[in-house]
Amino acid sequence: MSNDSPTISLTKQLISCASVTPEDAGCQKLMTDRLAAIGFEIQHLRFDDVDNFWAIRGNSGPILCFAGHTDVVPSGPESSWQTPPFEPTVKNGQLYGRGAADMKGSLAAMVVAVEQFVAKNPNHKARIAFLITSDEEGIAANGTVKVVEWLDQQQLIPEFCLVGEPSSSKQCGDTIKNGRRGSLGCTMRIIGKQGHVAYPQLASNPIHCAASALAELAEHEWDQGNDFFPATSFQISNINAGTGATNVIPGELEVIFNFRFSTEVTDQQLRQRTTQILDKYQLNYEMNWHLSGQPFLTAEGELVDAAVKAVKEVTAMDTELSTAGGTSDGRFIAPMGTQVVELGPVNATIHQIDECVSVDDLNKLTDIYQALLKHLSI
């Protein structure tokens, strides 16, 4: 007979589902069956090839929404894992498996925390909801962003949202993400003229033409950040040119780059200033921009206060507020006017071979989520 806590037991069941994006592989049924059993109304929302659900309990009052994703990134070579990635295994107090930290452990902690809270408070004053997708680790086109559109049509706007992303750095609860930087990507094509390397006067080398412009883009100060965000960063992630031959000047150069930007600058300003720098060097170019998300910030208010108090109550730690890291589905929820924070386990092994999470941390996270419900007066 297993001695697992309810949270660890459910986490193991979720890990056993090989839910590589955009597959859900049965995770959401595990969750919705549990939530329906304690009085949640379930709305299954499938968009294209993506399964999502919205669940809500209560008929009036503010809505606290727990948000997260059941999909995981590919495991990589299974032979490189100590134990099979979709066979949850506990060793030395750590639970191993793909998604253990990102973010099936958080999902289990949410469900169990709400089960225990409802058992103690069956007539809670406000509403509790879940917004769960299987499309967070991929292109995120048919997941949370579509559910948010549906919520807007239903006039169901959560006042508060807790995203279970692994926010912690060294100890569970040491960091709460109360915002995220925006992400603006671009695939740029610099057009030259192909030719023989021995006759450069008859060609135009797009690599040579673009070099100074790329250097200026990399060195440019886009802003200085603010009290909540670091300065905007520009990073080139891919460069590709040439035919593979040593004696051919390429005809074009492809450059892929990304801005992670603060609230001190808009995506339109970044686009405009980028083209100004390129035009300065009289380049012939084409650009394909992709805005993944705007920056968002929940600086102060009831949710941040409740989350900080919950961590302190359970762990005795003073948590740190941070906007560092990548994007999350919070970028789709915050524009509704919802207060959003991310609070989850330690992120040291996410997306890695032998991803794992502390068993004690997941049980602690369950207690933190319960304390949050209490401090928000749900």
Coordinates of N, CA, C and O in Angstrom, one line a residue, residues 24-122:
D24 N -2.8 15.8 -24.7 CA -3.1 15.8 -23.2 C -3.0 14.4 -22.6 O -2.6 14.3 -21.4
A25 N -3.3 13.4 -23.4 CA -3.0 12.0 -23.0 C -3.7 11.6 -21.8 O -3.3 10.7 -21.0
G26 N -4.9 12.2 -21.5 CA -5.7 11.8 -20.3 C -5.5 12.6 -19.0 O -6.2 12.3 -18.0
C27 N -4.5 13.5 -19.0 CA -4.3 14.3 -17.8 C -5.5 15.1 -17.4 O -5.9 15.1 -16.2
Q28 N -6.2 15.8 -18.3 CA -7.3 16.6 -18.0 C -8.5 15.8 -17.4 O -9.2 16.3 -16.5
K29 N -8.7 14.6 -17.9 CA -9.7 13.8 -17.3 C -9.4 13.5 -15.8 O -10.3 13.5 -15.0
L30 N -8.2 13.2 -15.5 CA -7.8 12.9 -14.2 C -8.2 14.1 -13.3 O -8.7 13.9 -12.1
M31 N -8.0 15.3 -13.8 CA -8.2 16.5 -13.0 C -9.7 16.8 -13.0 O -10.3 17.1 -11.9
T32 N -10.4 16.8 -14.1 CA -11.8 17.1 -14.1 C -12.7 16.2 -13.3 O -13.7 16.6 -12.7
D33 N -12.3 14.9 -13.3 CA -13.1 13.9 -12.5 C -13.0 14.3 -11.1 O -14.0 14.2 -10.3
R34 N -11.8 14.7 -10.6 CA -11.7 15.1 -9.2 C -12.4 16.4 -8.9 O -13.1 16.5 -7.9
L35 N -12.4 17.3 -9.8 CA -13.0 18.6 -9.6 C -14.5 18.5 -9.7 O -15.3 19.1 -8.9
A36 N -15.0 17.7 -10.6 CA -16.5 17.5 -10.7 C -17.0 16.8 -9.4 O -18.1 17.2 -9.0
A37 N -16.2 16.0 -8.8 CA -16.7 15.3 -7.6 C -16.8 16.2 -6.4 O -17.6 15.9 -5.5
I38 N -16.2 17.4 -6.5 CA -16.4 18.4 -5.4 C -17.2 19.6 -5.8 O -17.1 20.7 -5.2
G39 N -18.0 19.4 -6.9 CA -19.0 20.5 -7.2 C -18.6 21.5 -8.3 O -19.3 22.5 -8.4
F40 N -17.5 21.2 -9.0 CA -17.1 22.1 -10.1 C -17.9 21.8 -11.3 O -18.2 20.7 -11.7
E41 N -18.3 22.9 -12.0 CA -18.9 22.8 -13.3 C -17.8 22.8 -14.3 O -17.0 23.7 -14.4
I42 N -17.8 21.8 -15.2 CA -16.7 21.6 -16.2 C -17.1 22.0 -17.6 O -18.2 21.5 -18.0
Q43 N -16.3 22.8 -18.2 CA -16.5 23.1 -19.7 C -15.3 22.7 -20.4 O -14.2 23.2 -20.3
H44 N -15.5 21.6 -21.3 CA -14.4 21.2 -22.1 C -14.3 22.0 -23.3 O -15.3 22.2 -24.0
L45 N -13.2 22.5 -23.7 CA -13.0 23.5 -24.8 C -11.9 23.0 -25.7 O -10.7 23.2 -25.4
R46 N -12.2 22.4 -26.8 CA -11.2 21.9 -27.7 C -11.2 22.9 -28.9 O -12.2 23.1 -29.6
F47 N -10.0 23.4 -29.2 CA -9.8 24.2 -30.3 C -8.7 23.6 -31.2 O -7.6 23.3 -30.8
D48 N -9.1 23.2 -32.4 CA -8.3 22.5 -33.4 C -7.8 21.2 -32.8 O -8.6 20.4 -32.4
D49 N -6.5 21.1 -32.5 CA -6.0 19.8 -32.0 C -5.7 19.9 -30.5 O -4.9 19.1 -30.0
V50 N -6.2 20.9 -29.8 CA -5.8 21.2 -28.5 C -6.9 21.1 -27.5 O -8.0 21.6 -27.7
D51 N -6.7 20.3 -26.5 CA -7.7 20.1 -25.4 C -7.5 21.1 -24.3 O -6.3 21.3 -23.8
N52 N -8.5 21.8 -23.9 CA -8.5 22.7 -22.7 C -9.7 22.5 -21.9 O -10.7 21.9 -22.3
F53 N -9.7 23.0 -20.7 CA -11.0 23.0 -19.9 C -11.0 24.2 -19.0 O -10.0 24.8 -18.6
W54 N -12.2 24.6 -18.7 CA -12.5 25.6 -17.7 C -13.5 25.0 -16.7 O -14.4 24.3 -17.0
A55 N -13.1 25.1 -15.4 CA -13.9 24.5 -14.3 C -14.2 25.6 -13.3 O -13.2 26.4 -13.0
I56 N -15.4 25.7 -12.8 CA -15.7 26.8 -11.8 C -16.6 26.2 -10.7 O -17.5 25.4 -11.0
R57 N -16.4 26.7 -9.5 CA -17.2 26.4 -8.4 C -17.7 27.7 -7.7 O -16.8 28.5 -7.4
G58 N -19.0 27.8 -7.4 CA -19.5 29.0 -6.8 C -20.3 29.8 -7.8 O -20.1 29.6 -9.1
N59 N -21.2 30.6 -7.3 CA -22.2 31.3 -8.2 C -22.0 32.8 -8.2 O -22.5 33.5 -9.1
S60 N -21.2 33.3 -7.3 CA -21.0 34.8 -7.2 C -19.7 35.1 -6.5 O -19.1 34.2 -6.0
G61 N -19.4 36.4 -6.6 CA -18.2 36.9 -6.0 C -17.0 36.8 -6.9 O -17.0 36.3 -8.1
P62 N -15.9 37.4 -6.5 CA -14.6 37.4 -7.3 C -14.2 36.0 -7.7 O -14.5 35.0 -7.0
I63 N -13.5 35.8 -8.7 CA -13.0 34.5 -9.2 C -11.5 34.5 -9.0 O -10.7 35.3 -9.5
L64 N -11.0 33.4 -8.3 CA -9.6 33.1 -8.3 C -9.4 31.9 -9.2 O -10.0 30.8 -9.0
C65 N -8.6 32.1 -10.2 CA -8.4 31.1 -11.2 C -7.0 30.5 -11.1 O -6.0 31.2 -11.1
F66 N -7.0 29.1 -11.0 CA -5.7 28.4 -11.0 C -5.5 28.0 -12.5 O -6.3 27.4 -13.1
A67 N -4.3 28.4 -13.0 CA -4.0 28.2 -14.5 C -2.8 27.4 -14.6 O -1.8 27.5 -13.9
G68 N -2.8 26.6 -15.7 CA -1.6 25.7 -15.9 C -1.8 24.9 -17.2 O -2.7 25.1 -17.9
H69 N -0.8 24.1 -17.4 CA -0.8 23.3 -18.7 C -0.4 21.8 -18.3 O 0.4 21.5 -17.5
T70 N -1.1 20.9 -19.1 CA -0.8 19.5 -18.9 C 0.2 19.0 -19.9 O 0.8 17.9 -19.7
D71 N 0.6 19.8 -20.9 CA 1.5 19.3 -21.9 C 3.0 19.5 -21.4 O 3.2 20.4 -20.6
V72 N 3.8 18.7 -21.9 CA 5.3 18.7 -21.6 C 6.1 18.8 -22.8 O 5.6 18.4 -23.9
V73 N 7.4 19.2 -22.7 CA 8.3 19.1 -23.8 C 8.7 17.7 -24.0 O 8.6 16.8 -23.1
P74 N 9.3 17.3 -25.2 CA 9.7 16.0 -25.5 C 10.8 15.6 -24.4 O 11.5 16.4 -23.9
S75 N 10.9 14.3 -24.2 CA 11.8 13.8 -23.2 C 13.3 13.8 -23.6 O 14.2 13.7 -22.8
G76 N 13.5 13.8 -24.9 CA 14.9 13.6 -25.4 C 15.1 12.1 -25.3 O 14.2 11.3 -25.1
P77 N 16.4 11.7 -25.6 CA 16.6 10.2 -25.6 C 16.3 9.5 -24.3 O 16.9 9.9 -23.3
E78 N 15.4 8.6 -24.3 CA 15.0 7.9 -23.1 C 16.1 7.2 -22.5 O 16.2 7.0 -21.2
S79 N 17.1 6.7 -23.3 CA 18.2 6.0 -22.8 C 19.1 6.9 -21.9 O 19.9 6.3 -21.1
S80 N 19.0 8.2 -22.0 CA 19.8 9.1 -21.2 C 19.2 9.3 -19.8 O 19.9 9.9 -19.0
W81 N 18.0 8.9 -19.6 CA 17.4 9.1 -18.3 C 17.8 8.0 -17.4 O 17.9 6.8 -17.8
Q82 N 17.9 8.3 -16.1 CA 18.1 7.3 -15.1 C 17.0 6.3 -15.0 O 17.2 5.1 -14.8
T83 N 15.8 6.9 -15.1 CA 14.6 6.0 -15.1 C 13.7 6.5 -16.3 O 13.8 7.7 -16.7
P84 N 12.8 5.7 -16.8 CA 12.0 6.2 -17.9 C 11.2 7.4 -17.6 O 10.7 7.6 -16.5
P85 N 11.2 8.4 -18.6 CA 10.6 9.7 -18.3 C 9.1 9.7 -17.9 O 8.7 10.7 -17.3
F86 N 8.4 8.7 -18.4 CA 7.0 8.7 -18.1 C 6.6 7.6 -17.1 O 5.5 7.2 -17.1
E87 N 7.6 7.1 -16.4 CA 7.4 6.2 -15.3 C 7.9 6.9 -14.0 O 9.1 6.9 -13.7
P88 N 7.0 7.6 -13.3 CA 7.4 8.4 -12.1 C 8.1 7.5 -11.1 O 7.7 6.5 -10.7
T89 N 9.2 8.1 -10.6 CA 10.1 7.3 -9.7 C 10.6 8.2 -8.6 O 11.1 9.3 -8.9
V90 N 10.5 7.8 -7.4 CA 11.0 8.6 -6.2 C 12.3 8.0 -5.8 O 12.4 6.8 -5.5
K91 N 13.4 8.8 -5.8 CA 14.7 8.4 -5.3 C 15.3 9.6 -4.4 O 15.3 10.7 -4.9
N92 N 15.7 9.2 -3.2 CA 16.3 10.2 -2.4 C 15.5 11.5 -2.2 O 16.0 12.6 -2.2
G93 N 14.2 11.3 -2.1 CA 13.3 12.4 -1.8 C 12.9 13.2 -3.0 O 12.2 14.2 -2.9
Q94 N 13.4 12.8 -4.2 CA 13.1 13.5 -5.4 C 12.1 12.7 -6.3 O 12.4 11.5 -6.5
L95 N 11.1 13.3 -6.9 CA 10.2 12.6 -7.8 C 10.7 12.9 -9.2 O 10.7 14.1 -9.7
Y96 N 11.1 11.9 -10.0 CA 11.6 12.0 -11.3 C 10.5 11.7 -12.3 O 9.7 10.8 -12.2
G97 N 10.6 12.4 -13.4 CA 9.7 12.2 -14.6 C 9.5 13.5 -15.3 O 9.6 14.6 -14.8
R98 N 9.2 13.3 -16.6 CA 9.0 14.5 -17.5 C 7.7 15.2 -17.0 O 6.6 14.6 -16.9
G99 N 7.9 16.5 -16.7 CA 6.7 17.3 -16.2 C 6.6 17.4 -14.7 O 5.8 18.1 -14.2
A100 N 7.5 16.7 -14.0 CA 7.5 16.7 -12.5 C 7.5 18.1 -12.0 O 6.7 18.4 -11.1
A101 N 8.3 18.9 -12.5 CA 8.4 20.3 -12.1 C 7.7 21.3 -13.0 O 7.2 22.3 -12.5
D102 N 7.5 20.9 -14.2 CA 6.9 21.8 -15.2 C 5.9 21.1 -16.0 O 6.2 20.6 -17.1
M103 N 4.6 21.1 -15.6 CA 4.2 21.6 -14.3 C 3.1 20.7 -13.7 O 2.2 21.1 -13.1
K104 N 3.4 19.4 -13.8 CA 2.4 18.4 -13.3 C 2.3 18.4 -11.8 O 1.2 18.2 -11.2
G105 N 3.4 18.7 -11.1 CA 3.4 18.7 -9.7 C 2.6 19.9 -9.2 O 1.8 19.7 -8.2
S106 N 2.7 21.0 -9.9 CA 1.8 22.2 -9.5 C 0.3 21.9 -9.7 O -0.5 22.2 -8.9
L107 N 0.0 21.2 -10.8 CA -1.4 20.9 -11.1 C -2.0 20.0 -10.0 O -3.1 20.2 -9.6
A108 N -1.2 19.0 -9.6 CA -1.6 18.1 -8.5 C -1.8 18.9 -7.2 O -2.8 18.7 -6.5
A109 N -0.9 19.8 -6.9 CA -1.0 20.6 -5.7 C -2.2 21.5 -5.7 O -2.9 21.7 -4.7
M110 N -2.5 22.0 -6.9 CA -3.7 22.9 -7.0 C -5.0 22.1 -6.7 O -5.8 22.5 -5.9
V111 N -5.1 20.9 -7.4 CA -6.3 20.1 -7.2 C -6.5 19.7 -5.8 O -7.5 19.8 -5.2
V112 N -5.4 19.2 -5.2 CA -5.5 18.7 -3.8 C -5.7 19.8 -2.8 O -6.5 19.7 -1.9
A113 N -5.1 21.0 -3.0 CA -5.3 22.1 -2.2 C -6.8 22.5 -2.2 O -7.4 22.8 -1.2
V114 N -7.3 22.6 -3.4 CA -8.7 23.0 -3.5 C -9.7 21.9 -2.9 O -10.7 22.3 -2.2
E115 N -9.4 20.7 -3.1 CA -10.2 19.6 -2.5 C -10.2 19.8 -1.0 O -11.3 19.7 -0.3
Q116 N -9.0 20.0 -0.4 CA -9.0 20.1 1.1 C -9.6 21.4 1.5 O -10.3 21.5 2.6
F117 N -9.5 22.5 0.8 CA -10.1 23.8 1.1 C -11.6 23.7 1.1 O -12.3 24.2 2.0
V118 N -12.1 23.1 0.0 CA -13.6 22.9 -0.1 C -14.1 22.0 1.0 O -15.2 22.3 1.5
A119 N -13.4 21.0 1.4 CA -13.9 20.1 2.5 C -14.0 20.9 3.8 O -15.0 20.7 4.5
K120 N -13.2 21.9 4.0 CA -13.2 22.7 5.2 C -14.2 23.9 5.0 O -14.8 24.4 6.0
N121 N -14.4 24.4 3.8 CA -15.2 25.6 3.5 C -16.1 25.3 2.3 O -16.0 25.9 1.2
P122 N -17.1 24.4 2.5 CA -18.0 24.0 1.4 C -18.8 25.2 0.9 O -19.2 25.2 -0.3

